[in-house]
């Protein structure tokens, strides 16, 4: 299940990275922290649709409950992503794309765990 989640997440991550690169490096309209948070929001919409269809299709609860839980989890992930980006790129001065790679890995593990257990109610033994 984690492999499918990661593959679905790759699509949302592609949306996020495309927005980040376009906003920061190509169009020069946003700073990395704002661009990564907005990109993560766009990617989260894609991820919910794909995860509900492919990863957690046999999940418990109603769509309305799941979408609210997914949104709360996505907001947590966006905040973590933004915090990591701020600390490592703005405060410590590291390259924003390298920081984004690290943030992606951290947020992937955290949100998978939360979504599996809380959002989609998938038992650990599945």
mmCIF file of C-alpha atoms in Angstrom:
data_model
loop_
_atom_site.group_PDB
_atom_site.id
_atom_site.type_symbol
_atom_site.label_atom_id
_atom_site.label_comp_id
_atom_site.label_asym_id
_atom_site.label_seq_id
_atom_site.Cartn_x
_atom_site.Cartn_y
_atom_site.Cartn_z
ATOM 1 C CA UNK A 1 0.000 0.000 0.000
ATOM 2 C CA UNK A 2 2.883 2.378 0.733
ATOM 3 C CA UNK A 3 4.255 1.824 -2.789
ATOM 4 C CA UNK A 4 0.923 2.836 -4.360
ATOM 5 C CA UNK A 5 0.701 5.812 -1.981
ATOM 6 C CA UNK A 6 4.218 6.889 -2.977
ATOM 7 C CA UNK A 7 3.427 6.512 -6.687
ATOM 8 C CA UNK A 8 0.248 8.568 -6.311
ATOM 9 C CA UNK A 9 2.201 11.054 -4.229
ATOM 10 C CA UNK A 10 4.738 11.368 -7.031
ATOM 11 C CA UNK A 11 2.019 12.838 -9.252
ATOM 12 C CA UNK A 12 1.068 15.412 -6.619
ATOM 13 C CA UNK A 13 4.743 16.088 -5.971
ATOM 14 C CA UNK A 14 5.286 16.709 -9.675
ATOM 15 C CA UNK A 15 2.513 19.333 -9.530
ATOM 16 C CA UNK A 16 4.129 20.902 -6.458
ATOM 17 C CA UNK A 17 7.646 20.940 -7.914
ATOM 18 C CA UNK A 18 6.437 22.347 -11.232
ATOM 19 C CA UNK A 19 4.686 25.192 -9.417
ATOM 20 C CA UNK A 20 7.723 25.768 -7.184
ATOM 21 C CA UNK A 21 10.190 25.922 -10.057
ATOM 22 C CA UNK A 22 7.928 28.031 -12.252
ATOM 23 C CA UNK A 23 7.158 30.521 -9.470
ATOM 24 C CA UNK A 24 10.682 30.877 -8.094
ATOM 25 C CA UNK A 25 13.181 30.184 -10.867
ATOM 26 C CA UNK A 26 11.340 30.928 -14.093
ATOM 27 C CA UNK A 27 8.759 33.636 -13.354
ATOM 28 C CA UNK A 28 10.441 35.078 -10.222
ATOM 29 C CA UNK A 29 7.055 35.890 -8.652
ATOM 30 C CA UNK A 30 7.279 34.053 -5.301
ATOM 31 C CA UNK A 31 9.801 33.207 -2.626
ATOM 32 C CA UNK A 32 10.463 29.461 -2.057
ATOM 33 C CA UNK A 33 8.423 29.155 1.158
ATOM 34 C CA UNK A 34 5.235 30.611 -0.353
ATOM 35 C CA UNK A 35 5.698 28.732 -3.615
ATOM 36 C CA UNK A 36 6.192 25.371 -1.925
ATOM 37 C CA UNK A 37 3.127 25.795 0.292
ATOM 38 C CA UNK A 38 0.886 26.802 -2.628
ATOM 39 C CA UNK A 39 2.338 24.003 -4.748
ATOM 40 C CA UNK A 40 1.703 21.534 -1.929
ATOM 41 C CA UNK A 41 -1.918 22.673 -1.792
ATOM 42 C CA UNK A 42 -2.341 22.034 -5.509
ATOM 43 C CA UNK A 43 -0.602 18.665 -5.174
ATOM 44 C CA UNK A 44 -2.830 17.733 -2.229
ATOM 45 C CA UNK A 45 -5.940 18.119 -4.361
ATOM 46 C CA UNK A 46 -4.479 15.744 -6.939
ATOM 47 C CA UNK A 47 -3.334 13.347 -4.222
ATOM 48 C CA UNK A 48 -6.738 13.125 -2.550
ATOM 49 C CA UNK A 49 -8.492 12.254 -5.792
ATOM 50 C CA UNK A 50 -5.923 9.616 -6.719
ATOM 51 C CA UNK A 51 -5.567 8.135 -3.223
ATOM 52 C CA UNK A 52 -9.323 7.837 -2.765
ATOM 53 C CA UNK A 53 -9.528 6.005 -6.091
ATOM 54 C CA UNK A 54 -6.410 3.816 -6.056
ATOM 55 C CA UNK A 55 -4.668 3.585 -2.679
ATOM 56 C CA UNK A 56 -7.467 3.521 -0.123
ATOM 57 C CA UNK A 57 -10.486 2.537 -2.252
ATOM 58 C CA UNK A 58 -11.738 0.089 0.413
ATOM 59 C CA UNK A 59 -11.488 2.643 3.215
ATOM 60 C CA UNK A 60 -13.941 3.203 6.017
ATOM 61 C CA UNK A 61 -16.177 6.235 6.493
ATOM 62 C CA UNK A 62 -17.998 8.597 4.214
ATOM 63 C CA UNK A 63 -16.398 10.690 1.520
ATOM 64 C CA UNK A 64 -17.284 13.866 3.425
ATOM 65 C CA UNK A 65 -15.490 12.690 6.568
ATOM 66 C CA UNK A 66 -12.480 11.431 4.611
ATOM 67 C CA UNK A 67 -12.068 14.661 2.644
ATOM 68 C CA UNK A 68 -12.085 16.743 5.841
ATOM 69 C CA UNK A 69 -9.535 14.450 7.485
ATOM 70 C CA UNK A 70 -7.409 14.470 4.329
ATOM 71 C CA UNK A 71 -7.547 18.276 4.256
ATOM 72 C CA UNK A 72 -6.427 18.497 7.897
ATOM 73 C CA UNK A 73 -3.578 16.082 7.161
ATOM 74 C CA UNK A 74 -2.628 17.990 4.004
ATOM 75 C CA UNK A 75 -2.579 21.282 5.907
ATOM 76 C CA UNK A 76 -0.298 19.675 8.502
ATOM 77 C CA UNK A 77 1.939 18.452 5.666
ATOM 78 C CA UNK A 78 1.979 21.906 4.046
ATOM 79 C CA UNK A 79 2.922 23.512 7.358
ATOM 80 C CA UNK A 80 5.713 20.985 7.915
ATOM 81 C CA UNK A 81 6.902 21.518 4.349
ATOM 82 C CA UNK A 82 6.870 25.297 4.765
ATOM 83 C CA UNK A 83 8.647 25.108 8.125
ATOM 84 C CA UNK A 84 11.375 22.848 6.747
ATOM 85 C CA UNK A 85 11.775 25.128 3.710
ATOM 86 C CA UNK A 86 11.966 28.236 5.889
ATOM 87 C CA UNK A 87 14.503 26.864 8.349
ATOM 88 C CA UNK A 88 16.808 25.180 5.866
ATOM 89 C CA UNK A 89 16.621 27.560 2.900
ATOM 90 C CA UNK A 90 15.877 30.957 4.465
ATOM 91 C CA UNK A 91 17.624 30.656 7.831
ATOM 92 C CA UNK A 92 20.472 28.273 6.986
ATOM 93 C CA UNK A 93 20.831 29.358 3.356
ATOM 94 C CA UNK A 94 20.692 25.936 1.696
ATOM 95 C CA UNK A 95 19.535 25.507 -1.901
ATOM 96 C CA UNK A 96 15.742 25.512 -1.965
ATOM 97 C CA UNK A 97 15.431 22.533 -4.333
ATOM 98 C CA UNK A 98 17.690 20.355 -2.172
ATOM 99 C CA UNK A 99 15.669 21.384 0.863
ATOM 100 C CA UNK A 100 12.471 20.530 -1.007
ATOM 101 C CA UNK A 101 13.732 17.003 -1.695
ATOM 102 C CA UNK A 102 14.356 16.501 2.026
ATOM 103 C CA UNK A 103 10.998 18.051 2.977
ATOM 104 C CA UNK A 104 9.218 15.782 0.508
ATOM 105 C CA UNK A 105 10.664 12.659 2.140
ATOM 106 C CA UNK A 106 9.748 13.817 5.651
ATOM 107 C CA UNK A 107 6.217 14.842 4.717
ATOM 108 C CA UNK A 108 5.654 11.639 2.703
ATOM 109 C CA UNK A 109 6.319 9.426 5.713
ATOM 110 C CA UNK A 110 4.301 11.586 8.114
ATOM 111 C CA UNK A 111 1.233 12.009 5.909
ATOM 112 C CA UNK A 112 1.178 8.372 4.801
ATOM 113 C CA UNK A 113 1.036 7.266 8.423
ATOM 114 C CA UNK A 114 -1.704 9.738 9.305
ATOM 115 C CA UNK A 115 -3.759 9.086 6.179
ATOM 116 C CA UNK A 116 -3.548 5.328 6.475
ATOM 117 C CA UNK A 117 -4.711 5.175 10.072
ATOM 118 C CA UNK A 118 -6.862 8.271 10.570
ATOM 119 C CA UNK A 119 -8.120 9.596 7.228
ATOM 120 C CA UNK A 120 -8.896 6.351 5.458
ATOM 121 C CA UNK A 121 -9.162 4.074 8.522
ATOM 122 C CA UNK A 122 -7.080 1.246 7.105
ATOM 123 C CA UNK A 123 -6.173 -1.353 9.728
ATOM 124 C CA UNK A 124 -2.505 -2.105 10.234
ATOM 125 C CA UNK A 125 -2.933 -5.787 9.388
ATOM 126 C CA UNK A 126 -4.050 -5.156 5.784
#
